[in-house]
XYZ file of C-alpha atoms in Angstrom:
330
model
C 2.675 -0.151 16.686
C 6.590 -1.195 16.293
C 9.140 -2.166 19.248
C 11.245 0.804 19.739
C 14.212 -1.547 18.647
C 12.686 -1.273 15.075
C 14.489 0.499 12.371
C 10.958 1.963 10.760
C 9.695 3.030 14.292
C 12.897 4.448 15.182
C 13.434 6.805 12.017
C 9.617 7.898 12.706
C 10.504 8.434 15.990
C 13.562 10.682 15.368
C 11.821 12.410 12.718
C 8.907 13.768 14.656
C 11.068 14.537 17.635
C 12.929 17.069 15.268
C 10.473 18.414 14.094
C 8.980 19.165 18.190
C 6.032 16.500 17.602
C 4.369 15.305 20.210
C 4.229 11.174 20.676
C 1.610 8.786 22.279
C 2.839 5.902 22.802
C 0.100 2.630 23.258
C -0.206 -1.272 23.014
C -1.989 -3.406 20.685
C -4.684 -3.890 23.660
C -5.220 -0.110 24.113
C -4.616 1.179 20.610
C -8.113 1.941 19.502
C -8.920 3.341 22.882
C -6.162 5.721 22.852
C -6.910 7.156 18.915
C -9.840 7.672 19.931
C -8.498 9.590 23.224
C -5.842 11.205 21.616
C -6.888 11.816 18.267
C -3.363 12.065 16.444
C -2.711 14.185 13.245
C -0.800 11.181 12.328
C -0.603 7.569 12.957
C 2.729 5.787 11.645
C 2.278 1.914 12.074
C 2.160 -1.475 9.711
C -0.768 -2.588 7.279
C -2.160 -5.045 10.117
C -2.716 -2.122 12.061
C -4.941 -0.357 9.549
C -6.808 -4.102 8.801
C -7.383 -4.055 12.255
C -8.995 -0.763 11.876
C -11.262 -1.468 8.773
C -12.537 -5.021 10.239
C -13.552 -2.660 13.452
C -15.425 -0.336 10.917
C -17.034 -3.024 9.045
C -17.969 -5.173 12.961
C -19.805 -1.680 13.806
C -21.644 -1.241 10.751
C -22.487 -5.207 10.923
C -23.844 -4.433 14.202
C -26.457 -1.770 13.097
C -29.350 -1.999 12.223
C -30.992 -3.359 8.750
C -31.840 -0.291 7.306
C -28.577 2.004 8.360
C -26.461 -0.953 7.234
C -27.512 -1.062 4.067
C -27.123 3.006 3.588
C -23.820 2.928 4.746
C -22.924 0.109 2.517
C -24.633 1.441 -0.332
C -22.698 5.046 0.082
C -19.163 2.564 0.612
C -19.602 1.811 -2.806
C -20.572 5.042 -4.236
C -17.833 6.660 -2.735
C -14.999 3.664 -4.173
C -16.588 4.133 -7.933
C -16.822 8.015 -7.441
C -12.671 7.386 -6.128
C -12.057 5.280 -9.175
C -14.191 7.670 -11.398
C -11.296 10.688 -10.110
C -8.299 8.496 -10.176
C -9.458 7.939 -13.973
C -9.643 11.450 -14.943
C -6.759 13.062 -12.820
C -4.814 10.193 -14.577
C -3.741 8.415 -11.408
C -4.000 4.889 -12.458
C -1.575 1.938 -12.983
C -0.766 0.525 -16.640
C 2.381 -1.271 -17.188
C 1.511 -0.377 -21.047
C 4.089 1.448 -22.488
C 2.548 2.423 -25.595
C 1.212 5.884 -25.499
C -2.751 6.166 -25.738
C -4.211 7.297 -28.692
C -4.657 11.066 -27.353
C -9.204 10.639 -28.899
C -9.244 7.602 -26.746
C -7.638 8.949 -23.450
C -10.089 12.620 -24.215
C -13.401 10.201 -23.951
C -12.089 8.380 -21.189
C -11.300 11.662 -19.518
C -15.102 12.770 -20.250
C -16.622 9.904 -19.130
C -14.600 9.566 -15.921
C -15.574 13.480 -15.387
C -19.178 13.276 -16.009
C -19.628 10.360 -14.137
C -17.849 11.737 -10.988
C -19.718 14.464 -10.992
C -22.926 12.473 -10.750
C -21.662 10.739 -7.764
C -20.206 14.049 -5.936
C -23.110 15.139 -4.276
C -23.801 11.636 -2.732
C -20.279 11.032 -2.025
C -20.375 14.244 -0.203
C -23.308 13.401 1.571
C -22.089 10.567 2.488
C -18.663 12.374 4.000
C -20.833 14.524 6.505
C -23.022 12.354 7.494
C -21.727 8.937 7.761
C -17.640 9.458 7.245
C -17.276 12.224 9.901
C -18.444 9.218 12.203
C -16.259 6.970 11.092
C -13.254 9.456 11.174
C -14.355 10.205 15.147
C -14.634 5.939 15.720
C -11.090 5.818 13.923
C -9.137 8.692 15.823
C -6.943 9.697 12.918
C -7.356 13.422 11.977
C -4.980 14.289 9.095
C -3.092 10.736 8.137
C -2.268 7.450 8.125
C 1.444 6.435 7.390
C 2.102 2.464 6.354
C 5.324 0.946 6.290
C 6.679 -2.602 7.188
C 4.885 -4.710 4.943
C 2.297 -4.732 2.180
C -0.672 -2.537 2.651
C -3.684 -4.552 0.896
C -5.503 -2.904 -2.570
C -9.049 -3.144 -0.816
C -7.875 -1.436 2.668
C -5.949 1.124 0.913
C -9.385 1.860 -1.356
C -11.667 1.712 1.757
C -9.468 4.683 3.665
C -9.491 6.532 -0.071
C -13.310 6.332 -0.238
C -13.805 7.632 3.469
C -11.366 10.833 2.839
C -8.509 9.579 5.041
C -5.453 9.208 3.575
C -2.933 6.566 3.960
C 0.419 7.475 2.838
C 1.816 4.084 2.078
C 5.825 3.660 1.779
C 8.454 1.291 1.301
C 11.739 0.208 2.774
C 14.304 -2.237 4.009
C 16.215 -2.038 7.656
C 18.943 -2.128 4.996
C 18.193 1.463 3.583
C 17.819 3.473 7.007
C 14.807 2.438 6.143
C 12.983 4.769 3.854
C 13.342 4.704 -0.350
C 10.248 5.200 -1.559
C 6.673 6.771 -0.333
C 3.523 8.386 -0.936
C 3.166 11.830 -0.546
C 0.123 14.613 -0.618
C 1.430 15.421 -4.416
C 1.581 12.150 -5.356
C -1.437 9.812 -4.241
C -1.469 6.709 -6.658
C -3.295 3.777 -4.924
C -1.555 0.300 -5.290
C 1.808 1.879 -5.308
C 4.412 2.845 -2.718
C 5.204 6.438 -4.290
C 7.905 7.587 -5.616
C 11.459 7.445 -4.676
C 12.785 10.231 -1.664
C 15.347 12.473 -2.336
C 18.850 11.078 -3.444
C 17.376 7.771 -4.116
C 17.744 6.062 -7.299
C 15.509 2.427 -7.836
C 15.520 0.370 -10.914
C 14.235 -2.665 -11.740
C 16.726 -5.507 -13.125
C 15.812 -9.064 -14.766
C 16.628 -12.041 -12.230
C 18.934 -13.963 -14.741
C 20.696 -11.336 -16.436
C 20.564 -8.401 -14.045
C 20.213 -5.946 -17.285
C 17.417 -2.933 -16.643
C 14.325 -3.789 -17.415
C 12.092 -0.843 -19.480
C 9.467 0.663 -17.355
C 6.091 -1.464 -17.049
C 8.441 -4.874 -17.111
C 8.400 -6.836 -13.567
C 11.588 -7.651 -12.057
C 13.952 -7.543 -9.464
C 14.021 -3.536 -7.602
C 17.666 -2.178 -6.915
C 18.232 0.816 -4.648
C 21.258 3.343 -4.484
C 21.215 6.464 -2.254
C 22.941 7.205 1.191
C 20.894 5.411 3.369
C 21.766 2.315 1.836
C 23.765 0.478 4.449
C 27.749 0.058 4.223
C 27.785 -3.820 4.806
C 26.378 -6.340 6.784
C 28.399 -6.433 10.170
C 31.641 -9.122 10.013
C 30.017 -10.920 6.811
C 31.392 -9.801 3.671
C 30.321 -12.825 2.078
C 26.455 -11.817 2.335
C 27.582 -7.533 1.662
C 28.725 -8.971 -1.693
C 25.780 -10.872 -2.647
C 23.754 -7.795 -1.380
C 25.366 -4.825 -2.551
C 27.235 -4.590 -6.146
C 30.712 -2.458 -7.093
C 28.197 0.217 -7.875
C 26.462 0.256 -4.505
C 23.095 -0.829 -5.655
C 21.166 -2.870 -3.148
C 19.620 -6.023 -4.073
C 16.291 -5.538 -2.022
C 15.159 -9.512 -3.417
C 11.668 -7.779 -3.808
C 9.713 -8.015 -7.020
C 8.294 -5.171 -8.537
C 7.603 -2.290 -11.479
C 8.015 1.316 -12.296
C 5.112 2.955 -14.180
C 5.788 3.869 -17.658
C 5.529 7.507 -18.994
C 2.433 8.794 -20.748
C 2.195 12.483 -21.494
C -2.060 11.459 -22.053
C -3.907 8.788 -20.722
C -5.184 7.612 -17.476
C -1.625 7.098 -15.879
C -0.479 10.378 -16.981
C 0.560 11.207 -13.838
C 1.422 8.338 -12.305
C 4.658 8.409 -14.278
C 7.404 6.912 -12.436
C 5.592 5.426 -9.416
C 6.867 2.141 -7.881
C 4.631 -0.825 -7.669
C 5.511 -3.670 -5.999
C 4.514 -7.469 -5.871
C 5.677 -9.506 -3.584
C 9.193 -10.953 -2.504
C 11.230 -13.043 -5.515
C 12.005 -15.731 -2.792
C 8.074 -16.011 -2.115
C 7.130 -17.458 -5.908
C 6.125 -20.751 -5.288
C 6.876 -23.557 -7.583
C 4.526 -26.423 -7.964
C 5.905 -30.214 -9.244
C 3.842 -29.464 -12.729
C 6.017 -26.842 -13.228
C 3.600 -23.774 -12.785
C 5.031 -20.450 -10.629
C 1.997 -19.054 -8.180
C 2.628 -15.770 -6.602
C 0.877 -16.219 -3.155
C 0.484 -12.555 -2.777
C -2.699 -12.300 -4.692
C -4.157 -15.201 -3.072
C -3.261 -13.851 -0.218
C -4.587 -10.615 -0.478
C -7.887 -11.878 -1.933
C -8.504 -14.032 1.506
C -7.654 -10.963 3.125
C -10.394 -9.397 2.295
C -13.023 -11.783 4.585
C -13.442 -10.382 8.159
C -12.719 -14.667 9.624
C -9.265 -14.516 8.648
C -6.886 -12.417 10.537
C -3.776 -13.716 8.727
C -2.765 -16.355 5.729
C -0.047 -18.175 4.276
C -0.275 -19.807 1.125
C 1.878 -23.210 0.489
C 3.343 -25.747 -2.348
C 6.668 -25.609 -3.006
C 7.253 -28.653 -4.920
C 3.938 -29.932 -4.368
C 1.104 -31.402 -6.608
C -1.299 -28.155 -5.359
C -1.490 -24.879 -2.848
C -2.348 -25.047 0.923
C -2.644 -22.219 3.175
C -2.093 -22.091 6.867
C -4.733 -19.829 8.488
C -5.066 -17.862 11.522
C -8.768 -17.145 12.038
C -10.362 -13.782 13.470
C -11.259 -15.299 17.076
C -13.960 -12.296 17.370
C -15.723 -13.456 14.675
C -15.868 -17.227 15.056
């Protein structure tokens, strides 16, 4: 769901071409329509495209009746704590704590998290053939989703988790060709954007002194590899502020690599990026106080009346937010 003229779309593009893919091409008025015509394995588009997606989930299940509501909702949140319950003991959570867990601690987590997911399994299960399946044939996606393009929200990226349809979120600039980082089948860590691709380096560097910041500290995320572009075209003046003598990008985004725990629930979610919003974006009140409008952002996300927000204040007394309500549901 990109112009053609977009750097993400295009390296999609090219990529499935080589490998003989077949494409469908849509609009935003036909999209669902066509998923559900064409059914692709895969479906490479922005986050709005999957909010879109979830609100139409949720508007159906509003629409049904009391009782079938209320199942559906009630096997929704099985499912996420059964998710969470997996993510726990596979050790595929986030911790920017880089002290290593104390290995009796991390075993009765790991027990817990076990026993309780397999309490929920056979629900969750249940809840996969006879509710999910439906929800998968509604959707039209039959192996994938692929995000890119902006920031895919915790609570849609959850939802598609507890259904069993994966989202393989990534990240990128049209300055890196565009692909650095992403989410693969082997590594699945929700909030993040993966792990760098292949002859990509990332760090993450303090905004004053530029010195590398140990993993689990939040800061500014560098990129080297090939696909980082040579220079901006005729303006050397913005290539230098851009790109340093070492050919590391400044991407002006703010984020964190996962620390390394050999136990613990982030065990293997060593070395995943996780990112929070752009550096440019922290807003500054007159008292003083920074506000990351991200999280508020995403938290208003989550109501089905608001289709998109954008939180306000530089320099002022309090926030604002201009809003763009869902016209469907008003």
């Amino acid at each position: 769901m990109l112009p053609p003229w977009h750097a993400y779309e295009r390296a999609a593009e090219y990529f499935a071409l080589a490998f003989g893919c077949k494409l469908v091409y849509t609009t935003v008025k036909n999209m669902k329509e066509d998923l559900k015509c064409y059914k692709p394995h895969y479906l490479v588009s922005v986050p709005l495209v999957y909010e879109s997606l979830y609100s139409g989930v949720l508007k159906q299940i509003d629409k049904s009746g009391t009782a079938h509501k209320l199942i559906v909702l009630s096997f929704l949140k099985i499912s996420l704590a059964y998710k969470e319950a997996r993510r726990i003991y596979e050790g595929e959570c986030l911790t920017k704590n880089r002290e290593q867990p104390s290995y009796v601690v991390s075993l009765l987590d790991w027990l817990w998290a076990r026993i309780f997911a397999i309490l929920l399994s056979p629900l969750h299960l249940l809840a996969r053939k006879f509710v999910y399946t439906k929800i998968h044939t509604s959707i039209g996606i039959s192996k994938a989703g692929l995000s890119g393009g902006g920031s895919l929200s915790p609570h849609i990226d959850k939802f598609f988790e507890a259904i069993d349809l994966r989202i393989q979120n990534g990240y990128g600039l049209t300055e890196t060709s565009p692909v650095v980082a992403s989410r693969n089948p082997k590594c699945t860590v929700l909030g993040s954007v993966g792990l760098p691709i292949r002859y990509t380096e990332i760090k993450v560097v303090d905004a004053e002194t530029d010195e590398v910041l140990p993993h689990g500290s939040k800061g500014i995320v560098k990129v080297k590899g090939p696909q980082v572009m040579k220079g901006y075209y005729k303006n050397p003046m913005a290539t230098q502020q851009a790109i340093d003598e070492n050919g590391w990008l400044n991407t002006g985004d703010l984020g964190w690599i996962v620390p390394h725990h050999s136990v613990g629930r982030s065990r293997n979610a060593s070395g995943v990026i996780v990112l929070e919003g752009r550096a440019k974006d922290t807003i500054v009140l007159s008292s003083g106080e920074n506000v990351e409008p991200s999280e508020i952002e995403e938290a208003a996300m989550r109501s089905n009346l608001i289709q998109q927000i954008v939180v306000i204040g530089q320099d002022k007394r309090r926030l604002g937010a201009i809003v763009v309500p869902h016209k469907e549901e008003n």
